Tab-separated table of C-alpha atoms in Angstrom:
chain	number	residue	atom	x	y	z
F	161	MET	CA	106.034	-21.686	118.440
F	162	ALA	CA	103.455	-18.993	117.724
F	163	GLU	CA	100.933	-19.649	114.992
F	164	THR	CA	101.380	-17.589	111.840
F	165	VAL	CA	99.533	-16.882	108.600
F	166	CYS	CA	100.956	-15.893	105.222
F	167	LYS	CA	100.475	-12.345	103.987
F	168	THR	CA	101.618	-10.584	100.800
F	169	VAL	CA	103.412	-7.273	101.282
F	170	ARG	CA	104.613	-4.870	98.586
F	171	GLN	CA	107.542	-2.541	98.062
F	172	TYR	CA	108.043	0.157	95.436
F	173	ASN	CA	110.963	1.997	93.881
F	174	LYS	CA	111.602	5.463	95.280
F	175	ALA	CA	113.050	7.014	92.109
F	176	PRO	CA	112.332	6.184	88.456
F	177	ILE	CA	114.382	3.252	87.159
F	178	SER	CA	116.809	4.202	84.403
F	179	THR	CA	116.056	3.045	80.869
F	180	MET	CA	119.190	0.872	80.781
F	181	ASP	CA	118.343	-0.885	84.048
F	182	MET	CA	114.725	-1.391	82.981
F	183	GLU	CA	115.927	-3.018	79.741
F	184	LYS	CA	118.035	-5.456	81.766
F	185	LEU	CA	115.047	-6.366	83.935
F	186	LEU	CA	112.792	-6.724	80.906
F	187	GLU	CA	115.355	-9.037	79.305
F	188	ILE	CA	115.186	-11.304	82.358
F	189	ALA	CA	111.363	-11.215	82.242
F	190	ALA	CA	111.358	-12.127	78.524
F	191	ASP	CA	113.683	-15.102	79.079
F	192	TYR	CA	111.647	-16.113	82.122
F	193	ALA	CA	108.499	-16.215	79.964
F	194	SER	CA	110.372	-18.165	77.254
F	195	VAL	CA	111.344	-20.851	79.775
F	196	LYS	CA	107.754	-21.101	80.992
F	197	ASN	CA	106.429	-21.464	77.450
F	198	TYR	CA	109.018	-24.163	76.743
F	199	VAL	CA	107.860	-26.103	79.825
F	200	TYR	CA	104.194	-25.579	78.876
F	201	ALA	CA	104.793	-26.970	75.391
F	202	ARG	CA	106.948	-29.900	76.467
F	203	TYR	CA	105.212	-31.020	79.667
F	204	GLY	CA	101.681	-29.653	79.409
F	205	GLY	CA	100.243	-32.649	77.533
F	206	ILE	CA	98.985	-36.068	78.574
F	207	GLY	CA	102.324	-37.746	77.782
F	208	SER	CA	104.074	-35.892	80.617
F	209	LEU	CA	101.404	-36.294	83.275
F	210	ALA	CA	103.552	-38.830	85.167
F	211	LYS	CA	106.563	-36.465	85.173
F	212	ILE	CA	105.030	-33.373	86.730
F	213	TYR	CA	104.532	-34.984	90.154
F	214	PRO	CA	106.623	-34.030	92.090
F	215	GLY	CA	108.604	-32.422	89.236
F	216	TYR	CA	112.230	-33.413	89.793
F	217	THR	CA	112.230	-35.430	86.558
F	218	VAL	CA	111.313	-32.245	84.699
F	219	GLN	CA	114.039	-30.349	86.537
F	220	ASN	CA	116.668	-32.880	85.490
F	221	GLU	CA	115.484	-32.942	81.877
F	222	MET	CA	115.446	-29.149	81.702
F	223	THR	CA	119.003	-29.095	83.038
F	224	GLY	CA	120.091	-31.322	80.165
F	225	SER	CA	118.056	-29.488	77.533
F	226	GLY	CA	120.646	-26.747	77.005
F	227	LEU	CA	117.975	-24.014	77.109
F	228	ARG	CA	119.604	-22.177	80.022
F	229	ALA	CA	122.926	-21.906	78.198
F	230	GLU	CA	121.134	-20.825	75.028
F	231	LEU	CA	119.349	-17.994	76.811
F	232	GLY	CA	122.242	-17.147	79.104
F	233	LEU	CA	119.799	-17.017	82.037
F	234	PRO	CA	121.233	-17.447	85.552
F	235	SER	CA	120.100	-20.582	87.406
F	236	VAL	CA	118.424	-18.496	90.140
F	237	TYR	CA	115.874	-17.412	87.511
F	238	PHE	CA	115.855	-20.480	85.279
F	239	TYR	CA	114.729	-23.054	87.835
F	240	LEU	CA	112.151	-20.719	89.382
F	241	ALA	CA	110.637	-20.306	85.907
F	242	VAL	CA	110.566	-24.094	85.476
F	243	PHE	CA	108.739	-24.678	88.748
F	244	ASP	CA	106.396	-21.717	88.175
F	245	ALA	CA	105.360	-23.318	84.890
F	246	LEU	CA	104.974	-26.707	86.571
F	247	GLY	CA	102.704	-25.112	89.154
F	248	ASP	CA	100.549	-23.663	86.384
F	249	ILE	CA	100.341	-27.067	84.664
F	250	LYS	CA	99.346	-28.802	87.898
F	251	SER	CA	96.692	-26.156	88.544
F	252	GLN	CA	95.338	-26.615	85.031
F	253	TRP	CA	95.090	-30.381	85.497
F	254	THR	CA	93.352	-29.884	88.852
F	255	ALA	CA	90.850	-27.467	87.295
F	256	THR	CA	90.193	-29.876	84.400
F	257	LYS	CA	89.618	-32.859	86.682
F	258	THR	CA	87.356	-30.806	88.963
F	259	LYS	CA	85.240	-29.685	86.003
F	260	ILE	CA	84.951	-33.236	84.641
F	261	ILE	CA	83.949	-34.591	88.068
F	262	ARG	CA	81.260	-31.907	88.319
F	263	LEU	CA	79.925	-32.771	84.854
F	264	ILE	CA	79.936	-36.484	85.687
F	265	GLY	CA	77.693	-35.784	88.650
F	266	LYS	CA	75.213	-33.958	86.393
F	267	ASN	CA	75.237	-36.594	83.620
F	268	ASP	CA	71.982	-38.564	83.818
F	269	ASN	CA	73.169	-41.023	81.148
F	270	LEU	CA	75.730	-42.508	83.528
F	271	THR	CA	74.841	-45.078	86.172
F	272	ALA	CA	75.976	-44.809	89.778
F	273	ASP	CA	78.623	-47.520	89.198
F	274	GLU	CA	79.964	-45.707	86.134
F	275	LYS	CA	80.191	-42.425	88.012
F	276	HIS	CA	82.020	-44.151	90.849
F	277	PHE	CA	84.491	-45.735	88.407
F	278	LEU	CA	85.175	-42.438	86.602
F	279	ARG	CA	85.729	-40.547	89.861
F	280	PHE	CA	88.157	-43.229	91.026
F	281	ILE	CA	90.205	-42.892	87.820
F	282	LEU	CA	90.245	-39.090	88.002
F	283	LYS	CA	91.397	-39.064	91.618
F	284	THR	CA	94.152	-41.625	91.007
F	285	THR	CA	96.883	-39.856	89.019
F	286	ASN	CA	98.651	-43.025	87.863
F	287	ALA	CA	95.393	-44.529	86.590
F	288	LEU	CA	94.406	-41.350	84.740
F	289	GLU	CA	97.811	-41.115	83.048
F	290	GLU	CA	97.582	-44.729	81.862
F	291	VAL	CA	94.008	-44.277	80.595
F	292	LEU	CA	94.862	-41.151	78.606
F	293	ASN	CA	97.963	-42.760	77.083
F	294	GLN	CA	96.189	-46.031	76.216
F	295	LYS	CA	98.276	-48.109	78.628
F	296	GLN	CA	97.330	-51.031	80.829
F	297	ILE	CA	96.358	-49.854	84.298
F	298	VAL	CA	98.774	-51.160	86.937
F	299	LEU	CA	98.350	-49.754	90.446
F	300	PRO	CA	99.651	-50.552	93.923
F	301	LYS	CA	98.074	-53.628	95.488
F	302	GLU	CA	95.183	-52.039	97.409
F	303	PHE	CA	94.297	-49.615	94.591
F	304	GLN	CA	94.531	-52.400	91.999
F	305	ARG	CA	92.045	-54.518	93.924
F	306	LYS	CA	89.635	-51.582	94.204
F	307	TYR	CA	90.032	-50.824	90.479
F	308	GLU	CA	89.233	-54.405	89.511
F	309	GLU	CA	86.107	-54.372	91.708
F	310	LEU	CA	84.821	-51.200	90.056
F	311	ALA	CA	85.814	-52.289	86.539
F	312	ALA	CA	83.763	-55.482	86.866
F	313	GLU	CA	80.556	-53.398	87.065
F	314	VAL	CA	81.053	-51.177	83.990
F	315	ASP	CA	82.058	-51.172	80.344
F	316	VAL	CA	85.710	-50.221	80.880
F	317	GLU	CA	86.524	-49.334	77.255
F	318	ARG	CA	83.498	-47.075	76.977
F	319	MET	CA	84.435	-45.294	80.210
F	320	LYS	CA	88.025	-44.799	79.014
F	321	ARG	CA	86.856	-43.288	75.727
F	322	TYR	CA	84.504	-40.998	77.643
F	323	LEU	CA	87.358	-39.730	79.849
F	324	CYS	CA	89.635	-39.145	76.864
F	325	ARG	CA	86.926	-37.108	75.121
F	326	GLN	CA	86.314	-34.973	78.201
F	327	VAL	CA	90.010	-34.258	78.737
F	328	ARG	CA	90.486	-33.288	75.074
F	329	LYS	CA	87.483	-31.002	75.332
F	330	TYR	CA	88.304	-29.159	78.555
F	331	MET	CA	92.098	-29.291	78.883
F	332	VAL	CA	93.579	-25.918	77.922
F	333	LYS	CA	97.028	-25.577	76.352
F	334	LEU	CA	98.963	-23.058	78.393
F	335	HIS	CA	100.962	-20.218	76.855
F	336	THR	CA	101.939	-16.745	77.994
F	337	ASP	CA	102.693	-13.652	75.939
F	338	VAL	CA	103.177	-11.471	79.020
F	339	ALA	CA	106.810	-10.779	79.848
F	340	ASP	CA	106.639	-8.168	82.601
F	341	SER	CA	107.279	-10.178	85.768
F	342	PHE	CA	109.566	-12.827	87.209
F	343	SER	CA	110.376	-14.503	90.504
F	344	ILE	CA	113.724	-14.046	92.193
F	345	ALA	CA	115.456	-16.305	94.720
F	346	GLU	CA	117.178	-15.044	97.855
F	347	ARG	CA	120.626	-15.612	96.305
F	348	ALA	CA	119.808	-13.171	93.479
F	349	TYR	CA	119.166	-10.024	95.526
F	350	ARG	CA	120.583	-8.105	98.464
F	351	TYR	CA	119.055	-5.317	100.549
F	352	ALA	CA	121.431	-2.451	101.333
F	353	ASP	CA	121.785	1.349	101.134
F	354	HIS	CA	118.008	1.926	101.494
F	355	GLY	CA	117.353	-0.137	98.372
F	356	ILE	CA	117.851	-3.490	96.709
F	357	TYR	CA	120.578	-4.928	94.486
F	358	ILE	CA	119.230	-7.342	91.840
F	359	SER	CA	121.284	-9.802	89.782
F	360	THR	CA	121.239	-9.434	85.999
F	361	LYS	CA	122.264	-11.706	83.132
F	362	GLU	CA	125.754	-10.203	83.241
F	363	LYS	CA	128.044	-12.171	85.525
F	364	ARG	CA	128.650	-10.472	88.903
F	365	GLN	CA	126.712	-7.407	87.832
F	366	ARG	CA	123.758	-6.124	89.836
F	367	ILE	CA	121.521	-3.112	89.401
F	368	PHE	CA	120.597	-0.960	92.366
F	369	VAL	CA	117.079	0.361	92.918
F	370	PRO	CA	116.277	2.674	95.898
F	371	LEU	CA	113.057	1.741	97.713
F	372	THR	CA	110.388	3.741	99.510
F	373	ASP	CA	110.905	1.817	102.776
F	374	ASN	CA	113.709	0.076	104.624
F	375	ASN	CA	111.992	-3.293	105.089
F	376	GLN	CA	114.096	-6.328	104.252
F	377	TYR	CA	112.816	-9.812	103.453
F	378	LYS	CA	114.541	-13.174	103.243
F	379	SER	CA	112.311	-15.164	100.942
F	380	GLN	CA	111.471	-15.630	97.289
F	381	LEU	CA	110.235	-12.380	95.763
F	382	CYS	CA	108.122	-11.565	92.733
F	383	ILE	CA	109.137	-8.566	90.613
F	384	LYS	CA	106.377	-6.865	88.600
F	385	LEU	CA	107.639	-4.387	85.978
F	386	TYR	CA	105.934	-1.246	84.680
F	387	PRO	CA	108.274	-0.113	81.860
F	388	ALA	CA	106.015	2.686	80.625
F	389	GLU	CA	106.302	4.372	84.022
F	390	ASN	CA	109.880	3.294	84.803
F	391	LYS	CA	108.878	1.617	88.024
F	392	PHE	CA	108.440	-1.830	89.522
F	393	GLU	CA	106.672	-3.544	92.395
F	394	ILE	CA	108.153	-6.145	94.724
F	395	ARG	CA	105.792	-8.717	96.233
F	396	ALA	CA	106.964	-10.756	99.191
F	397	ALA	CA	105.184	-13.461	101.178
F	398	VAL	CA	105.726	-12.984	104.922
F	399	ASP	CA	104.457	-14.832	107.972
F	400	VAL	CA	102.345	-12.703	110.299
F	401	ALA	CA	101.713	-13.713	113.890
F	402	VAL	CA	98.127	-14.690	114.708
F	403	HIS	CA	96.623	-12.654	117.552
F	404	SER	CA	93.973	-13.824	120.002
F	405	TYR	CA	91.676	-11.375	121.766
F	406	SER	CA	89.951	-12.326	125.009
F	407	ASP	CA	87.032	-9.947	124.334
F	408	TYR	CA	86.269	-11.517	120.940
F	409	LYS	CA	83.450	-13.798	122.115
F	410	TYR	CA	80.344	-13.110	120.014
F	411	GLN	CA	78.685	-14.973	117.165
F	412	VAL	CA	77.771	-12.622	114.323
F	413	GLY	CA	75.604	-13.318	111.302
F	414	VAL	CA	76.424	-11.153	108.290
F	415	ALA	CA	74.461	-10.333	105.132
F	416	LEU	CA	76.674	-9.144	102.262
F	417	GLY	CA	75.242	-6.467	99.975
F	418	MET	CA	76.114	-4.351	96.951
F	419	TYR	CA	75.053	-1.042	98.487
F	420	THR	CA	75.691	-1.678	102.188
F	421	MET	CA	78.746	-3.889	102.518
F	422	PHE	CA	77.748	-5.689	105.744
F	423	THR	CA	74.548	-5.852	107.756
F	424	THR	CA	74.716	-7.868	110.983
F	425	HIS	CA	71.923	-9.886	112.592
F	426	GLU	CA	71.433	-7.022	115.089
F	427	GLY	CA	71.000	-4.463	112.320
F	428	HIS	CA	74.421	-2.820	112.514
F	429	CYS	CA	75.600	-1.593	109.113
F	430	TYR	CA	79.156	-1.274	107.838
F	431	GLY	CA	80.235	0.169	104.512
F	432	GLN	CA	77.109	2.225	103.887
F	433	GLU	CA	78.978	4.450	101.421
F	434	LEU	CA	80.070	1.467	99.327
F	435	ALA	CA	77.208	2.171	96.906
F	436	LYS	CA	78.425	5.719	96.324
F	437	TYR	CA	81.975	4.639	95.537
F	438	GLN	CA	80.941	1.674	93.384
F	439	THR	CA	78.306	3.612	91.447
F	440	GLU	CA	80.725	6.436	90.729
F	441	TYR	CA	83.341	3.923	89.600
F	442	ALA	CA	80.881	1.967	87.423
F	443	ASP	CA	79.461	5.104	85.793
F	444	TRP	CA	82.940	6.350	84.959
F	445	VAL	CA	83.992	2.988	83.459
F	446	ARG	CA	80.814	2.823	81.372
F	447	THR	CA	81.317	6.353	80.048
F	448	GLN	CA	84.993	5.824	79.293
F	449	THR	CA	84.302	2.548	77.510
F	450	ARG	CA	81.745	4.211	75.265
F	451	VAL	CA	84.135	7.078	74.444
F	452	TYR	CA	87.054	4.728	73.814
F	453	CYS	CA	85.065	2.486	71.474
F	454	ARG	CA	83.880	5.510	69.526
F	455	ASN	CA	87.362	7.050	69.177
F	456	ARG	CA	89.569	3.961	69.207
F	457	LYS	CA	91.202	4.673	65.823
F	458	ASP	CA	92.123	8.228	66.730
F	459	ASN	CA	93.055	7.694	70.400
F	460	PRO	CA	94.428	4.210	71.103
F	461	GLY	CA	96.260	5.237	74.318
F	462	ARG	CA	94.997	4.065	77.714
F	463	LYS	CA	97.639	5.484	80.067
F	464	LYS	CA	95.441	8.142	81.685
F	465	TYR	CA	92.490	5.737	81.780
F	466	ASN	CA	94.493	3.053	83.606
F	467	ALA	CA	95.909	5.588	86.070
F	468	LYS	CA	92.477	6.922	87.021
F	469	LYS	CA	90.999	3.403	87.124
F	470	ASN	CA	93.692	2.416	89.611
F	471	ARG	CA	92.870	5.473	91.731
F	472	PHE	CA	89.195	4.490	91.818
F	473	GLU	CA	90.059	0.944	92.855
F	474	GLU	CA	92.551	2.057	95.513
F	475	ARG	CA	90.002	4.421	97.042
F	476	LEU	CA	87.378	1.665	97.036
F	477	HIS	CA	89.750	-0.893	98.564
F	478	SER	CA	90.916	1.577	101.206
F	479	TYR	CA	87.309	2.196	102.241
F	480	ILE	CA	86.546	-1.544	102.368
F	481	ASN	CA	89.552	-2.235	104.603
F	482	HIS	CA	88.641	0.663	106.897
F	483	GLU	CA	85.086	-0.632	107.333
F	484	LEU	CA	86.288	-4.200	107.921
F	485	ASN	CA	88.593	-2.969	110.691
F	486	ARG	CA	85.715	-1.017	112.207
F	487	PHE	CA	83.521	-4.129	112.017
F	488	PHE	CA	86.025	-6.166	114.048
F	489	GLN	CA	86.594	-3.397	116.592
F	490	ILE	CA	82.877	-2.951	117.311
F	491	GLU	CA	81.404	-6.453	116.892
F	492	LYS	CA	84.327	-8.364	118.484
F	493	PRO	CA	83.316	-11.646	116.822
F	494	LYS	CA	84.471	-15.083	117.849
F	495	THR	CA	82.609	-16.668	114.926
F	496	ILE	CA	81.316	-14.999	111.766
F	497	TYR	CA	78.562	-16.621	109.696
F	498	LEU	CA	78.477	-15.542	106.063
F	499	VAL	CA	76.329	-16.623	103.130
F	500	LYS	CA	78.223	-18.811	100.676
F	501	MET	CA	77.507	-17.029	97.417
F	502	PRO	CA	77.497	-18.725	93.984
F	503	LYS	CA	80.199	-17.992	91.449
F	504	PRO	CA	79.484	-15.104	89.047
F	505	TYR	CA	77.587	-16.275	85.969
F	506	ALA	CA	79.620	-15.658	82.828
F	507	GLY	CA	77.242	-17.082	80.263
F	508	GLY	CA	73.951	-15.983	78.789
F	509	SER	CA	72.990	-14.317	75.575
F	510	GLY	CA	71.453	-11.019	74.692
F	511	ARG	CA	71.846	-7.599	76.236
F	512	ALA	CA	70.469	-6.781	79.649
F	513	ILE	CA	67.550	-4.385	79.832
F	514	ASN	CA	69.590	-1.884	81.831
F	515	SER	CA	73.299	-1.716	81.019
F	516	LYS	CA	73.917	0.349	84.166
F	517	ILE	CA	73.017	-2.707	86.255
F	518	ASN	CA	75.530	-4.808	84.332
F	519	TYR	CA	78.358	-2.376	85.057
F	520	SER	CA	77.335	-2.011	88.710
F	521	VAL	CA	77.388	-5.770	89.238
F	522	SER	CA	80.674	-6.207	87.377
F	523	MET	CA	82.274	-3.528	89.570
F	524	TRP	CA	81.024	-5.155	92.791
F	525	GLN	CA	84.089	-5.940	94.874
F	526	ARG	CA	82.634	-9.012	96.555
F	527	GLY	CA	85.697	-11.127	95.776
F	528	TYR	CA	88.020	-8.541	97.282
F	529	ILE	CA	85.745	-8.136	100.328
F	530	LYS	CA	85.696	-11.905	100.881
F	531	ASP	CA	89.491	-12.219	100.513
F	532	ARG	CA	90.182	-9.410	102.950
F	533	LEU	CA	87.631	-10.773	105.437
F	534	VAL	CA	89.261	-14.224	105.302
F	535	GLN	CA	92.733	-12.721	105.823
F	536	LYS	CA	91.653	-10.552	108.761
F	537	CYS	CA	89.834	-13.489	110.376
F	538	ARG	CA	93.007	-15.575	110.184
F	539	GLU	CA	95.102	-12.800	111.691
F	540	ARG	CA	92.635	-12.410	114.596
F	541	SER	CA	91.869	-16.121	115.275
F	542	VAL	CA	88.237	-15.596	114.230
F	543	LEU	CA	86.337	-18.557	112.798
F	544	LEU	CA	84.587	-17.826	109.487
F	545	VAL	CA	81.711	-20.185	108.642
F	546	GLU	CA	80.132	-20.098	105.180
F	547	VAL	CA	76.446	-21.021	105.193
F	548	LEU	CA	74.445	-22.286	102.229
F	549	GLY	CA	72.091	-19.467	101.405
F	550	LYS	CA	69.386	-21.172	99.336
F	551	ASN	CA	66.042	-19.473	100.095
F	552	ILE	CA	67.554	-18.044	103.265
F	553	SER	CA	66.164	-14.539	102.739
F	554	ASN	CA	62.564	-15.764	102.257
F	555	GLU	CA	62.220	-17.554	105.597
F	556	CYS	CA	61.308	-15.874	108.855
F	557	SER	CA	64.193	-15.774	111.336
F	558	GLU	CA	61.700	-15.971	114.212
F	559	CYS	CA	59.469	-18.911	113.274
F	560	GLY	CA	60.972	-20.256	110.038
F	561	ALA	CA	57.795	-19.858	107.982
F	562	PRO	CA	57.909	-18.417	104.443
F	563	GLY	CA	57.373	-14.685	104.305
F	564	THR	CA	57.053	-11.852	101.828
F	565	LYS	CA	59.393	-8.986	100.941
F	566	LYS	CA	58.351	-5.549	99.800
F	567	ASP	CA	60.348	-2.324	99.605
F	568	GLY	CA	63.241	-3.871	101.540
F	569	VAL	CA	61.048	-5.035	104.425
F	570	PHE	CA	60.407	-8.673	105.327
F	571	PHE	CA	56.990	-9.669	106.737
F	572	CYS	CA	55.952	-13.056	108.111
F	573	GLY	CA	52.236	-13.828	107.917
F	574	ALA	CA	52.542	-16.693	110.403
F	575	CYS	CA	53.953	-14.838	113.406
F	576	GLY	CA	53.589	-11.214	112.300
F	577	TYR	CA	57.340	-10.610	112.408
F	578	ARG	CA	58.366	-7.498	110.461
F	579	VAL	CA	61.949	-6.394	109.978
F	580	GLU	CA	64.341	-5.060	107.387
F	581	GLU	CA	65.146	-7.739	104.814
F	582	LYS	CA	68.923	-7.668	105.349
F	583	ILE	CA	68.588	-8.048	109.122
F	584	ASN	CA	66.260	-11.015	108.665
F	585	THR	CA	68.781	-12.588	106.265
F	586	ALA	CA	71.707	-12.003	108.647
F	587	ARG	CA	69.795	-13.604	111.527
F	588	ASN	CA	68.975	-16.633	109.402
F	589	VAL	CA	72.641	-16.907	108.435
F	590	ARG	CA	73.645	-17.040	112.085
F	591	ASN	CA	70.866	-19.471	113.030
F	592	ARG	CA	71.565	-21.776	110.111
F	593	GLY	CA	75.266	-21.666	110.842
F	594	GLU	CA	74.801	-22.807	114.425
F	595	ASN	CA	72.329	-25.574	113.708
F	596	GLY	CA	72.714	-26.513	110.046
F	597	LYS	CA	69.200	-25.224	109.379
F	598	ILE	CA	67.128	-22.240	110.443
F	599	VAL	CA	65.918	-22.460	114.029
F	600	ARG	CA	62.191	-23.224	114.138
F	601	LYS	CA	60.315	-21.589	117.025
F	602	SER	CA	56.799	-22.474	118.025
F	603	PHE	CA	54.004	-19.982	117.393
F	604	SER	CA	53.506	-19.501	121.146
F	605	GLU	CA	57.057	-18.180	121.472
């Protein structure tokens, strides 16, 4: 069987949706959000931690709750809402545990044995649930023996109190006020007549919406509603065949930039007009924000703003995808080495010296570029290797010695190597990716 990767495709309505049909869809979305909020409130706390894995207990309890009959919501929507909410709760618990584990590693007041004990509890769901609910920890035989070994080296009660404090501090209570989307199972829709028939809350009644294409999918769909414009968007997850190319045989180091999207280790540049598009976009957003804040009382509408903002983003994304395709066609990479960049910093206090820089950085599409690169690598059987980039731009790619940078040019005093800074960085990325560290050449070479 051929290897496949998952890809999200979209469909759109061809003609505006009637007001009556849009109201029916919005009613489903509102009930869908109500079910999710009910699940958040009932199963989002520490008392239900044992029920959410794998989730069938929640399904059975929700069936007996009477909420579906109260809302009059068909089962094809009700149970999808339940499991969507469960997925959000599981993700929230995963994020909370990941954050606590990271903070434990940075806590100098904890000993190595205490850190080991806390990590063991966090990674063992049954143990964490019993700690948070003040129960005696009882685990399967092998895990119980390991727990007792670790507990003998620490103050167990102190560690339990520490975990409870951290969970109370960082666990977020989920709730949604957005009621403009819902998932739909295969039994609740039917493609026909160049459109789609969608089930409503009325028994055996479906609304018909003509579509812009004739594609048909047999999977769970997500419906995103835009009532102000009388339109919707269908998102479907499809499996795309992975292609292998015999001429893709090169190893390419890539330096990611704000003004030039990619610079390879050989000095080839892709996305050189990215700066123009991003600067124009950032300047427009900054200007519009200033005008809106000044005239908010008199002009609260944002319809034209959102429409033009979407046009800017679509143009930018179209250019990025075009340059990525060109990159693959020319470079023909077998392996791509890319700097693993840190997450954007959201903290700090005070205003930056130059607000234009703030807007330029906030508009940088590095997340979108990375996502599209990952997707295209999967579809082409290209290996993407992320390389730790600490100090990688300050070392010479020829001899590995520290160098200096001035006006975008890197110079090494040890070997006399002079090259554009981005090319030096891209070469170091490739070298460090192959060997785990930058290749060190002797001075005689």
